[in-house]
mmCIF file of C-alpha atoms in Angstrom:
data_model
loop_
_atom_site.group_PDB
_atom_site.id
_atom_site.type_symbol
_atom_site.label_atom_id
_atom_site.label_comp_id
_atom_site.label_asym_id
_atom_site.label_seq_id
_atom_site.Cartn_x
_atom_site.Cartn_y
_atom_site.Cartn_z
ATOM 1 C CA UNK A 24 194.004 392.101 146.414
ATOM 2 C CA UNK A 25 193.970 388.651 147.949
ATOM 3 C CA UNK A 26 190.434 387.441 148.735
ATOM 4 C CA UNK A 27 189.767 386.914 152.314
ATOM 5 C CA UNK A 28 187.977 383.930 153.747
ATOM 6 C CA UNK A 29 186.936 386.001 156.822
ATOM 7 C CA UNK A 30 185.031 388.496 154.545
ATOM 8 C CA UNK A 31 181.628 387.192 153.482
ATOM 9 C CA UNK A 32 182.749 383.740 154.442
ATOM 10 C CA UNK A 33 179.391 382.483 155.084
ATOM 11 C CA UNK A 34 178.313 383.191 151.472
ATOM 12 C CA UNK A 35 181.566 382.484 149.833
ATOM 13 C CA UNK A 36 182.320 379.201 147.978
ATOM 14 C CA UNK A 37 186.024 378.123 148.030
ATOM 15 C CA UNK A 38 187.623 375.663 145.762
ATOM 16 C CA UNK A 39 191.264 374.389 144.813
ATOM 17 C CA UNK A 40 192.880 377.207 142.874
ATOM 18 C CA UNK A 41 192.986 376.875 139.125
ATOM 19 C CA UNK A 42 196.357 375.672 137.928
ATOM 20 C CA UNK A 43 197.009 373.576 141.239
ATOM 21 C CA UNK A 44 197.914 369.998 140.546
ATOM 22 C CA UNK A 45 198.616 368.526 143.968
ATOM 23 C CA UNK A 46 200.625 365.408 144.606
ATOM 24 C CA UNK A 47 200.194 363.869 148.117
ATOM 25 C CA UNK A 48 202.504 361.933 150.526
ATOM 26 C CA UNK A 49 201.434 360.935 153.940
ATOM 27 C CA UNK A 50 203.839 359.882 156.702
ATOM 28 C CA UNK A 51 202.481 359.094 160.076
ATOM 29 C CA UNK A 52 200.133 362.004 160.866
ATOM 30 C CA UNK A 53 201.793 364.515 158.723
ATOM 31 C CA UNK A 54 201.194 365.317 154.894
ATOM 32 C CA UNK A 55 203.681 366.687 152.388
ATOM 33 C CA UNK A 56 202.014 368.115 149.116
ATOM 34 C CA UNK A 57 203.734 369.100 145.950
ATOM 35 C CA UNK A 58 201.769 371.706 143.753
ATOM 36 C CA UNK A 59 203.027 370.898 140.284
ATOM 37 C CA UNK A 60 201.391 374.107 139.163
ATOM 38 C CA UNK A 61 203.605 376.405 141.323
ATOM 39 C CA UNK A 62 206.464 374.133 142.067
ATOM 40 C CA UNK A 63 205.869 374.761 145.864
ATOM 41 C CA UNK A 64 205.937 372.051 148.601
ATOM 42 C CA UNK A 65 203.894 372.312 151.744
ATOM 43 C CA UNK A 66 203.611 370.397 155.158
ATOM 44 C CA UNK A 67 200.280 369.803 156.413
ATOM 45 C CA UNK A 68 198.739 368.491 159.674
ATOM 46 C CA UNK A 69 195.753 366.202 159.451
ATOM 47 C CA UNK A 70 193.080 368.915 159.712
ATOM 48 C CA UNK A 71 194.713 371.134 157.140
ATOM 49 C CA UNK A 72 195.215 368.111 154.837
ATOM 50 C CA UNK A 73 191.635 367.294 155.086
ATOM 51 C CA UNK A 74 190.409 370.797 154.317
ATOM 52 C CA UNK A 75 192.471 370.811 151.338
ATOM 53 C CA UNK A 76 191.349 367.233 150.149
ATOM 54 C CA UNK A 77 187.655 368.281 150.490
ATOM 55 C CA UNK A 78 188.205 371.419 148.407
ATOM 56 C CA UNK A 79 190.092 369.306 145.966
ATOM 57 C CA UNK A 80 186.904 367.264 145.485
ATOM 58 C CA UNK A 81 184.427 370.141 145.234
ATOM 59 C CA UNK A 82 183.804 373.781 146.144
ATOM 60 C CA UNK A 83 182.495 374.513 149.702
ATOM 61 C CA UNK A 84 181.529 377.253 152.053
ATOM 62 C CA UNK A 85 183.449 377.500 155.142
ATOM 63 C CA UNK A 86 180.507 376.265 157.283
ATOM 64 C CA UNK A 87 179.699 373.206 155.093
ATOM 65 C CA UNK A 88 183.371 372.455 154.697
ATOM 66 C CA UNK A 89 183.590 372.401 158.566
ATOM 67 C CA UNK A 90 180.623 369.890 158.630
ATOM 68 C CA UNK A 91 182.224 367.638 156.051
ATOM 69 C CA UNK A 92 185.351 367.742 158.052
ATOM 70 C CA UNK A 93 183.474 366.782 161.254
ATOM 71 C CA UNK A 94 182.178 363.680 159.547
ATOM 72 C CA UNK A 95 185.339 362.664 157.812
ATOM 73 C CA UNK A 96 187.587 362.927 160.944
ATOM 74 C CA UNK A 97 184.794 361.657 163.193
ATOM 75 C CA UNK A 98 185.058 364.979 165.346
ATOM 76 C CA UNK A 99 182.548 366.576 167.731
ATOM 77 C CA UNK A 100 181.157 369.635 165.934
ATOM 78 C CA UNK A 101 181.949 372.928 167.619
ATOM 79 C CA UNK A 102 182.477 376.521 166.773
ATOM 80 C CA UNK A 103 186.215 376.473 167.375
ATOM 81 C CA UNK A 104 186.472 374.032 164.539
ATOM 82 C CA UNK A 105 184.724 376.353 162.168
ATOM 83 C CA UNK A 106 186.979 379.044 163.096
ATOM 84 C CA UNK A 107 189.998 376.915 162.659
ATOM 85 C CA UNK A 108 188.808 375.851 159.069
ATOM 86 C CA UNK A 109 188.238 379.485 158.256
ATOM 87 C CA UNK A 110 191.756 380.352 159.292
ATOM 88 C CA UNK A 111 193.130 377.506 157.155
ATOM 89 C CA UNK A 112 191.143 378.494 154.039
ATOM 90 C CA UNK A 113 192.646 381.985 154.677
ATOM 91 C CA UNK A 114 196.123 380.481 154.734
ATOM 92 C CA UNK A 115 195.541 378.420 151.723
ATOM 93 C CA UNK A 116 194.339 381.548 149.933
ATOM 94 C CA UNK A 117 197.420 383.453 150.833
ATOM 95 C CA UNK A 118 199.561 380.441 149.491
ATOM 96 C CA UNK A 119 197.723 380.539 146.242
ATOM 97 C CA UNK A 120 196.273 376.913 146.869
ATOM 98 C CA UNK A 121 192.605 378.070 147.178
ATOM 99 C CA UNK A 122 190.573 380.727 145.713
ATOM 100 C CA UNK A 123 186.799 381.882 145.507
ATOM 101 C CA UNK A 124 184.763 379.590 143.281
ATOM 102 C CA UNK A 125 183.200 381.624 140.519
ATOM 103 C CA UNK A 126 179.259 381.587 140.734
ATOM 104 C CA UNK B 22 245.859 353.502 133.349
ATOM 105 C CA UNK B 23 245.634 355.074 136.648
ATOM 106 C CA UNK B 24 246.782 358.517 137.282
ATOM 107 C CA UNK B 25 249.492 357.453 139.646
ATOM 108 C CA UNK B 26 251.128 355.533 136.902
ATOM 109 C CA UNK B 27 252.121 358.618 135.053
ATOM 110 C CA UNK B 28 255.569 359.761 135.697
ATOM 111 C CA UNK B 29 255.708 363.247 137.404
ATOM 112 C CA UNK B 30 256.963 364.878 134.057
ATOM 113 C CA UNK B 31 254.433 363.099 131.930
ATOM 114 C CA UNK B 32 251.497 364.156 134.289
ATOM 115 C CA UNK B 33 252.810 367.716 134.429
ATOM 116 C CA UNK B 34 253.236 367.785 130.658
ATOM 117 C CA UNK B 35 249.638 366.420 129.932
ATOM 118 C CA UNK B 36 248.073 368.800 132.501
ATOM 119 C CA UNK B 37 249.730 371.716 130.745
ATOM 120 C CA UNK B 38 248.952 370.715 127.138
ATOM 121 C CA UNK B 39 245.335 370.201 126.538
ATOM 122 C CA UNK B 40 244.641 368.751 129.835
ATOM 123 C CA UNK B 41 244.072 365.316 131.343
ATOM 124 C CA UNK B 42 240.765 363.467 131.491
ATOM 125 C CA UNK B 43 240.315 361.823 134.942
ATOM 126 C CA UNK B 44 237.412 359.358 135.194
ATOM 127 C CA UNK B 45 235.837 360.161 138.558
ATOM 128 C CA UNK B 46 233.079 357.823 138.109
ATOM 129 C CA UNK B 47 229.856 359.561 137.261
ATOM 130 C CA UNK B 48 231.728 362.314 135.471
ATOM 131 C CA UNK B 49 234.904 362.586 133.438
ATOM 132 C CA UNK B 50 236.771 365.864 134.483
ATOM 133 C CA UNK B 51 239.196 367.530 132.038
ATOM 134 C CA UNK B 52 241.853 369.275 134.260
ATOM 135 C CA UNK B 53 244.096 371.674 132.749
ATOM 136 C CA UNK B 54 246.896 373.435 134.682
ATOM 137 C CA UNK B 55 250.598 374.637 134.126
ATOM 138 C CA UNK B 56 250.847 375.171 137.846
ATOM 139 C CA UNK B 57 253.546 372.297 139.100
ATOM 140 C CA UNK B 58 252.538 372.364 142.622
ATOM 141 C CA UNK B 59 248.890 371.701 141.758
ATOM 142 C CA UNK B 60 250.171 368.788 139.520
ATOM 143 C CA UNK B 61 251.892 367.269 142.625
ATOM 144 C CA UNK B 62 248.784 367.623 144.690
ATOM 145 C CA UNK B 63 246.678 365.919 142.051
ATOM 146 C CA UNK B 64 249.173 363.138 141.909
ATOM 147 C CA UNK B 65 248.745 362.490 145.691
ATOM 148 C CA UNK B 66 244.916 362.783 145.799
ATOM 149 C CA UNK B 67 243.887 361.249 142.432
ATOM 150 C CA UNK B 68 246.582 358.624 142.085
ATOM 151 C CA UNK B 69 244.054 355.635 141.981
ATOM 152 C CA UNK B 70 241.642 357.240 139.582
ATOM 153 C CA UNK B 71 241.836 355.937 135.971
ATOM 154 C CA UNK B 72 242.879 358.315 133.348
ATOM 155 C CA UNK B 73 240.318 358.457 130.477
ATOM 156 C CA UNK B 74 242.011 357.693 127.208
ATOM 157 C CA UNK B 75 238.748 357.473 125.208
ATOM 158 C CA UNK B 76 237.277 359.692 122.507
ATOM 159 C CA UNK B 77 238.246 362.991 124.093
ATOM 160 C CA UNK B 78 234.836 363.773 125.618
ATOM 161 C CA UNK B 79 234.724 365.133 129.176
ATOM 162 C CA UNK B 80 231.717 366.122 131.276
ATOM 163 C CA UNK B 81 233.391 369.002 132.921
ATOM 164 C CA UNK B 82 236.531 371.197 131.889
ATOM 165 C CA UNK B 83 238.393 372.906 134.555
ATOM 166 C CA UNK B 84 241.334 374.950 133.890
ATOM 167 C CA UNK B 85 243.369 376.578 136.794
ATOM 168 C CA UNK B 86 245.961 378.841 135.519
ATOM 169 C CA UNK B 87 247.685 382.013 136.305
ATOM 170 C CA UNK B 88 245.846 385.148 135.167
ATOM 171 C CA UNK B 89 246.512 386.313 131.532
ATOM 172 C CA UNK B 90 246.663 389.836 130.069
ATOM 173 C CA UNK B 91 246.992 392.891 132.268
ATOM 174 C CA UNK B 92 246.163 390.899 135.415
ATOM 175 C CA UNK B 93 249.266 388.859 134.546
ATOM 176 C CA UNK B 94 251.482 391.685 135.696
ATOM 177 C CA UNK B 95 250.538 390.834 139.261
ATOM 178 C CA UNK B 96 252.153 387.463 138.926
ATOM 179 C CA UNK B 97 255.722 388.825 139.573
ATOM 180 C CA UNK B 98 254.864 390.129 143.088
ATOM 181 C CA UNK B 99 251.821 388.125 144.208
ATOM 182 C CA UNK B 100 251.174 385.153 141.971
ATOM 183 C CA UNK B 101 247.501 384.193 141.556
ATOM 184 C CA UNK B 102 245.377 381.458 140.123
ATOM 185 C CA UNK B 103 242.126 381.541 138.375
ATOM 186 C CA UNK B 104 239.751 378.781 137.508
ATOM 187 C CA UNK B 105 238.054 378.594 133.968
ATOM 188 C CA UNK B 106 235.227 376.249 133.468
ATOM 189 C CA UNK B 107 234.803 375.883 129.748
ATOM 190 C CA UNK B 108 236.396 379.250 129.402
ATOM 191 C CA UNK B 109 233.890 380.913 131.737
ATOM 192 C CA UNK B 110 235.461 382.429 134.750
ATOM 193 C CA UNK B 111 232.938 382.095 137.690
ATOM 194 C CA UNK B 112 235.020 382.843 140.648
ATOM 195 C CA UNK B 113 237.571 385.714 141.474
ATOM 196 C CA UNK B 114 241.352 385.119 141.239
ATOM 197 C CA UNK B 115 242.927 383.567 144.401
ATOM 198 C CA UNK B 116 246.605 383.413 145.619
ATOM 199 C CA UNK B 117 248.293 380.511 143.698
ATOM 200 C CA UNK B 118 248.723 378.688 146.978
ATOM 201 C CA UNK B 119 244.966 377.979 146.884
ATOM 202 C CA UNK B 120 245.004 376.362 143.409
ATOM 203 C CA UNK B 121 243.838 372.929 144.890
ATOM 204 C CA UNK B 122 240.848 374.223 146.905
ATOM 205 C CA UNK B 123 240.087 376.302 143.805
ATOM 206 C CA UNK B 124 240.222 373.273 141.557
ATOM 207 C CA UNK B 125 237.982 371.095 143.960
ATOM 208 C CA UNK B 126 235.458 373.909 144.500
ATOM 209 C CA UNK B 127 235.209 374.289 140.686
ATOM 210 C CA UNK B 128 234.612 370.850 140.084
ATOM 211 C CA UNK B 129 231.813 370.884 142.723
ATOM 212 C CA UNK B 130 230.387 373.913 141.053
ATOM 213 C CA UNK B 131 230.235 372.250 137.738
ATOM 214 C CA UNK B 132 228.318 369.334 139.244
ATOM 215 C CA UNK B 133 225.880 371.377 141.293
ATOM 216 C CA UNK B 134 224.988 373.552 138.373
ATOM 217 C CA UNK B 135 224.824 371.032 135.485
ATOM 218 C CA UNK B 136 224.313 367.483 136.795
ATOM 219 C CA UNK B 137 220.435 367.771 136.759
ATOM 220 C CA UNK B 138 219.966 364.088 135.655
ATOM 221 C CA UNK B 139 220.414 363.496 139.321
ATOM 222 C CA UNK B 140 218.672 364.802 142.412
ATOM 223 C CA UNK B 141 221.637 366.308 144.157
ATOM 224 C CA UNK B 142 221.716 366.656 147.966
ATOM 225 C CA UNK B 143 224.477 368.556 149.698
ATOM 226 C CA UNK B 144 225.562 365.562 151.746
ATOM 227 C CA UNK B 145 228.255 363.023 152.591
ATOM 228 C CA UNK B 146 227.395 359.605 151.748
ATOM 229 C CA UNK B 147 229.070 356.286 152.801
ATOM 230 C CA UNK B 148 228.096 352.586 152.292
ATOM 231 C CA UNK B 149 228.024 349.458 154.562
ATOM 232 C CA UNK B 150 226.903 346.119 153.527
ATOM 233 C CA UNK B 151 225.361 347.359 150.347
ATOM 234 C CA UNK B 152 223.358 350.202 151.903
ATOM 235 C CA UNK B 153 224.031 353.955 151.877
ATOM 236 C CA UNK B 154 224.177 356.366 154.934
ATOM 237 C CA UNK B 155 223.526 359.892 153.782
ATOM 238 C CA UNK B 156 224.799 362.743 155.976
ATOM 239 C CA UNK B 157 223.199 365.909 154.780
ATOM 240 C CA UNK B 158 224.236 369.299 156.273
ATOM 241 C CA UNK B 159 225.457 372.665 155.673
ATOM 242 C CA UNK B 160 229.030 373.602 155.784
ATOM 243 C CA UNK B 161 230.091 373.522 159.416
ATOM 244 C CA UNK B 162 227.750 370.780 160.483
ATOM 245 C CA UNK B 163 230.795 368.338 160.702
ATOM 246 C CA UNK B 164 229.717 365.964 157.939
ATOM 247 C CA UNK B 165 233.228 365.888 156.246
ATOM 248 C CA UNK B 166 235.020 365.099 159.427
ATOM 249 C CA UNK B 167 232.514 362.341 160.187
ATOM 250 C CA UNK B 168 232.712 361.159 156.520
ATOM 251 C CA UNK B 169 236.593 360.949 156.653
ATOM 252 C CA UNK B 170 236.481 359.221 160.087
ATOM 253 C CA UNK B 171 234.099 356.402 158.668
ATOM 254 C CA UNK B 172 235.743 356.146 155.293
ATOM 255 C CA UNK B 173 239.120 355.567 157.210
ATOM 256 C CA UNK B 174 237.302 352.755 159.279
ATOM 257 C CA UNK B 175 235.773 350.434 156.739
ATOM 258 C CA UNK B 176 232.752 352.443 155.394
ATOM 259 C CA UNK B 177 232.973 352.745 151.580
ATOM 260 C CA UNK B 178 233.370 356.420 150.565
ATOM 261 C CA UNK B 179 230.681 357.712 148.215
ATOM 262 C CA UNK B 180 231.264 361.450 148.587
ATOM 263 C CA UNK B 181 231.785 364.062 151.182
ATOM 264 C CA UNK B 182 229.818 366.722 149.387
ATOM 265 C CA UNK B 183 227.179 365.217 147.025
ATOM 266 C CA UNK B 184 224.328 362.525 147.310
ATOM 267 C CA UNK B 185 223.851 361.793 143.621
ATOM 268 C CA UNK B 186 220.439 360.241 143.543
ATOM 269 C CA UNK B 187 219.255 358.593 140.415
ATOM 270 C CA UNK B 188 215.496 359.416 139.745
ATOM 271 C CA UNK B 189 215.075 356.217 137.756
ATOM 272 C CA UNK B 190 215.531 353.744 140.651
ATOM 273 C CA UNK B 191 216.435 355.785 143.837
ATOM 274 C CA UNK B 192 220.012 354.459 144.112
ATOM 275 C CA UNK B 193 222.941 356.748 144.866
ATOM 276 C CA UNK B 194 225.813 356.857 142.585
ATOM 277 C CA UNK B 195 229.386 357.008 144.225
ATOM 278 C CA UNK B 196 231.686 359.947 143.536
ATOM 279 C CA UNK B 197 234.539 359.236 145.833
ATOM 280 C CA UNK B 198 236.533 362.430 145.365
ATOM 281 C CA UNK B 199 239.082 363.743 147.974
ATOM 282 C CA UNK B 200 237.533 364.811 151.269
ATOM 283 C CA UNK B 201 237.737 368.432 152.152
ATOM 284 C CA UNK B 202 238.814 368.999 155.762
ATOM 285 C CA UNK B 203 238.795 372.251 157.420
ATOM 286 C CA UNK B 204 240.729 373.832 160.396
ATOM 287 C CA UNK B 205 240.656 371.573 163.495
ATOM 288 C CA UNK B 206 239.543 368.622 161.486
ATOM 289 C CA UNK B 207 242.758 368.301 159.574
ATOM 290 C CA UNK B 208 244.746 367.490 162.797
ATOM 291 C CA UNK B 209 242.003 365.315 164.099
ATOM 292 C CA UNK B 210 242.036 363.108 161.022
ATOM 293 C CA UNK B 211 245.702 363.133 161.055
ATOM 294 C CA UNK B 212 245.608 361.607 164.417
ATOM 295 C CA UNK B 213 242.798 359.264 163.580
ATOM 296 C CA UNK B 214 244.676 357.906 160.533
ATOM 297 C CA UNK B 215 248.501 358.798 160.705
ATOM 298 C CA UNK B 216 249.047 357.180 157.315
ATOM 299 C CA UNK B 217 246.277 358.865 155.466
ATOM 300 C CA UNK B 218 247.315 360.932 152.325
ATOM 301 C CA UNK B 219 246.577 364.699 153.006
ATOM 302 C CA UNK B 220 247.418 367.479 150.685
ATOM 303 C CA UNK B 221 249.435 370.438 152.102
ATOM 304 C CA UNK B 222 246.982 372.556 154.360
ATOM 305 C CA UNK B 223 246.179 375.875 152.794
ATOM 306 C CA UNK B 224 245.508 378.595 155.371
ATOM 307 C CA UNK B 225 243.286 381.794 154.939
ATOM 308 C CA UNK B 226 240.732 380.262 152.448
ATOM 309 C CA UNK B 227 237.188 381.644 152.929
ATOM 310 C CA UNK B 228 236.641 378.544 154.835
ATOM 311 C CA UNK B 229 239.851 378.885 157.074
ATOM 312 C CA UNK B 230 242.587 376.298 156.604
ATOM 313 C CA UNK B 231 241.636 373.555 154.085
ATOM 314 C CA UNK B 232 243.321 370.271 153.426
ATOM 315 C CA UNK B 233 242.097 367.505 151.185
ATOM 316 C CA UNK B 234 242.169 363.669 152.072
ATOM 317 C CA UNK B 235 242.968 361.015 149.489
ATOM 318 C CA UNK B 236 239.998 358.764 149.028
ATOM 319 C CA UNK B 237 240.552 355.170 149.969
ATOM 320 C CA UNK B 238 241.685 353.084 147.052
ATOM 321 C CA UNK B 239 238.923 350.467 147.636
ATOM 322 C CA UNK B 240 236.345 353.136 147.205
ATOM 323 C CA UNK B 241 237.808 354.520 144.036
ATOM 324 C CA UNK B 242 237.964 351.073 142.617
ATOM 325 C CA UNK B 243 234.097 350.617 143.118
ATOM 326 C CA UNK B 244 232.792 353.802 141.454
ATOM 327 C CA UNK B 245 230.448 351.761 139.246
ATOM 328 C CA UNK B 246 228.684 350.275 142.318
ATOM 329 C CA UNK B 247 225.614 352.275 143.507
ATOM 330 C CA UNK B 248 223.586 351.606 146.593
ATOM 331 C CA UNK B 249 220.182 352.115 148.037
ATOM 332 C CA UNK B 250 220.058 354.704 150.693
ATOM 333 C CA UNK B 251 218.974 353.243 154.154
ATOM 334 C CA UNK B 252 219.789 355.918 156.641
ATOM 335 C CA UNK B 253 219.586 359.629 156.480
ATOM 336 C CA UNK B 254 221.431 361.238 159.437
ATOM 337 C CA UNK B 255 221.624 365.053 159.913
ATOM 338 C CA UNK B 256 224.835 365.531 161.978
ATOM 339 C CA UNK B 257 225.701 368.425 164.330
ATOM 340 C CA UNK B 258 229.181 368.636 165.758
ATOM 341 C CA UNK B 259 229.004 369.954 169.408
ATOM 342 C CA UNK B 260 232.387 370.142 171.400
ATOM 343 C CA UNK B 261 232.138 367.792 174.570
ATOM 344 C CA UNK B 262 228.412 366.884 173.877
ATOM 345 C CA UNK B 263 227.325 363.440 174.782
ATOM 346 C CA UNK B 264 226.329 361.533 171.531
ATOM 347 C CA UNK B 265 222.696 361.703 170.785
ATOM 348 C CA UNK B 266 220.824 360.008 167.983
ATOM 349 C CA UNK B 267 217.034 360.934 167.749
ATOM 350 C CA UNK B 268 214.542 359.486 165.288
ATOM 351 C CA UNK B 269 213.164 362.185 162.753
ATOM 352 C CA UNK B 270 209.683 362.038 161.631
ATOM 353 C CA UNK B 271 209.588 361.334 157.943
ATOM 354 C CA UNK B 272 207.777 364.426 156.823
ATOM 355 C CA UNK B 273 210.252 366.600 158.719
ATOM 356 C CA UNK B 274 212.969 364.728 157.282
ATOM 357 C CA UNK B 275 211.684 365.405 153.869
ATOM 358 C CA UNK B 276 211.717 369.043 154.288
ATOM 359 C CA UNK B 277 215.260 369.028 155.908
ATOM 360 C CA UNK B 278 216.572 366.837 152.904
ATOM 361 C CA UNK B 279 214.856 369.209 150.308
ATOM 362 C CA UNK B 280 216.535 372.175 151.961
ATOM 363 C CA UNK B 281 219.878 370.641 151.482
ATOM 364 C CA UNK B 282 219.318 369.890 147.756
ATOM 365 C CA UNK B 283 221.088 371.816 145.014
ATOM 366 C CA UNK B 284 218.287 371.213 142.567
ATOM 367 C CA UNK B 285 214.918 370.017 144.155
ATOM 368 C CA UNK B 286 213.133 373.144 143.230
ATOM 369 C CA UNK B 287 214.373 373.029 139.560
ATOM 370 C CA UNK B 288 213.395 369.383 139.203
ATOM 371 C CA UNK B 289 209.815 369.949 139.836
ATOM 372 C CA UNK B 290 207.724 366.689 140.137
ATOM 373 C CA UNK B 291 210.955 364.624 139.596
ATOM 374 C CA UNK B 292 212.576 365.861 142.725
ATOM 375 C CA UNK B 293 209.423 365.527 144.879
ATOM 376 C CA UNK B 294 208.870 361.829 143.702
ATOM 377 C CA UNK B 295 212.558 361.006 143.983
ATOM 378 C CA UNK B 296 212.877 362.273 147.572
ATOM 379 C CA UNK B 297 209.570 360.983 148.626
ATOM 380 C CA UNK B 298 210.648 357.532 147.622
ATOM 381 C CA UNK B 299 214.088 358.032 149.347
ATOM 382 C CA UNK B 300 212.199 358.900 152.516
ATOM 383 C CA UNK B 301 209.894 355.945 152.168
ATOM 384 C CA UNK B 302 213.002 353.636 152.094
ATOM 385 C CA UNK B 303 215.062 355.144 154.901
ATOM 386 C CA UNK B 304 215.095 355.905 158.649
ATOM 387 C CA UNK B 305 216.028 359.349 159.408
ATOM 388 C CA UNK B 306 217.783 360.688 162.464
ATOM 389 C CA UNK B 307 219.341 363.808 163.876
ATOM 390 C CA UNK B 308 222.702 363.004 165.419
ATOM 391 C CA UNK B 309 224.803 365.265 167.811
ATOM 392 C CA UNK B 310 228.281 364.077 168.369
ATOM 393 C CA UNK B 311 231.629 365.248 169.733
ATOM 394 C CA UNK B 312 233.837 362.112 169.103
ATOM 395 C CA UNK B 313 234.560 360.023 166.037
ATOM 396 C CA UNK B 314 234.691 356.891 168.112
ATOM 397 C CA UNK B 315 231.261 357.428 169.415
ATOM 398 C CA UNK B 316 230.057 358.174 165.919
ATOM 399 C CA UNK B 317 231.713 355.031 164.444
ATOM 400 C CA UNK B 318 230.000 352.866 167.126
ATOM 401 C CA UNK B 319 226.464 354.484 167.006
ATOM 402 C CA UNK B 320 226.260 354.773 163.098
ATOM 403 C CA UNK B 321 227.679 351.368 162.766
ATOM 404 C CA UNK B 322 224.883 349.879 164.826
ATOM 405 C CA UNK B 323 222.080 351.523 162.904
ATOM 406 C CA UNK B 324 219.418 348.810 162.081
ATOM 407 C CA UNK B 325 218.138 348.486 158.647
ATOM 408 C CA UNK B 326 214.641 350.190 157.979
#
């Protein structure tokens, strides 16, 4: 069963999935990543790229992840952003890029 | 020695007995056939290519012959040809009149499945002033017509099917084999360049009617001169459309280019790194066109990145 970011997301810590080795390329405001672990290539917008970059650095809960994104991208904090971050984490989980961090 | 310097009888004999090694630039192709009409077409299309008299090593071995064994019984009422690649037969037999397209498709198949020292894109490639124009696209996008039109008006032909990108330095190697023209493009190119060498059109292939255009002699003479790509243009032929050239964001161009690659996925990080560097150094466009004159003028005026 694929873990869901929406379930118990306030408690769960998320991290880059084990085996992922990301190579980044940025053009204008779009990002292309190549995961050497899976051989998959993905196209990301700036918000998605920032979420993945943060998780590449350290595991985070969705709420703290959203706070860090707000600071890094100099955004105004709002609940919509937290929801969008949660959705992005879910998509990354489905793509095998993100997984729950072990306690 | 060039293939065209061989007499007709010598060419036929060498093709039939052990095969002829044709130096096409990046690959030496050993062609073997006992079908006389195919020898005549090879003489027309490959006349400017050197015949390799070296140590007997060839990159690809392609043999087009009549079916042997029980299938051979059919030759008396419906002659057929089959392609063998190193004695493997990947394709179904076709009518003997399709021997030339079968040979060309077989050589393409050899490269697409074996030449993994390159990152290979399904694209036409031409060169002007030392920089390469890459025209990726699926069959039917109009890239071969565009390629033929440009190659017959001063652009140097690299290939109408393969961008062979060297991972080490990002340059594209030329492979100026005959250009495959389909259906209405055959007559269009005949009008565009009445003196161009065209093979006999072959009807009823799975791509419709097919004819091959002899590559310009100046392009064949320079197979050892690679070029850095400068422009990636995704063409679409649209009847009666006004020409439209639109810049394509680099990340989108990367994905479109990777989609047109024969081996991006199998090359892993090497494919990603090579295509990323190519996108870094190029401007990418989408191009809709309906006339070769418009294409010649617009693509000829593309600024350097």
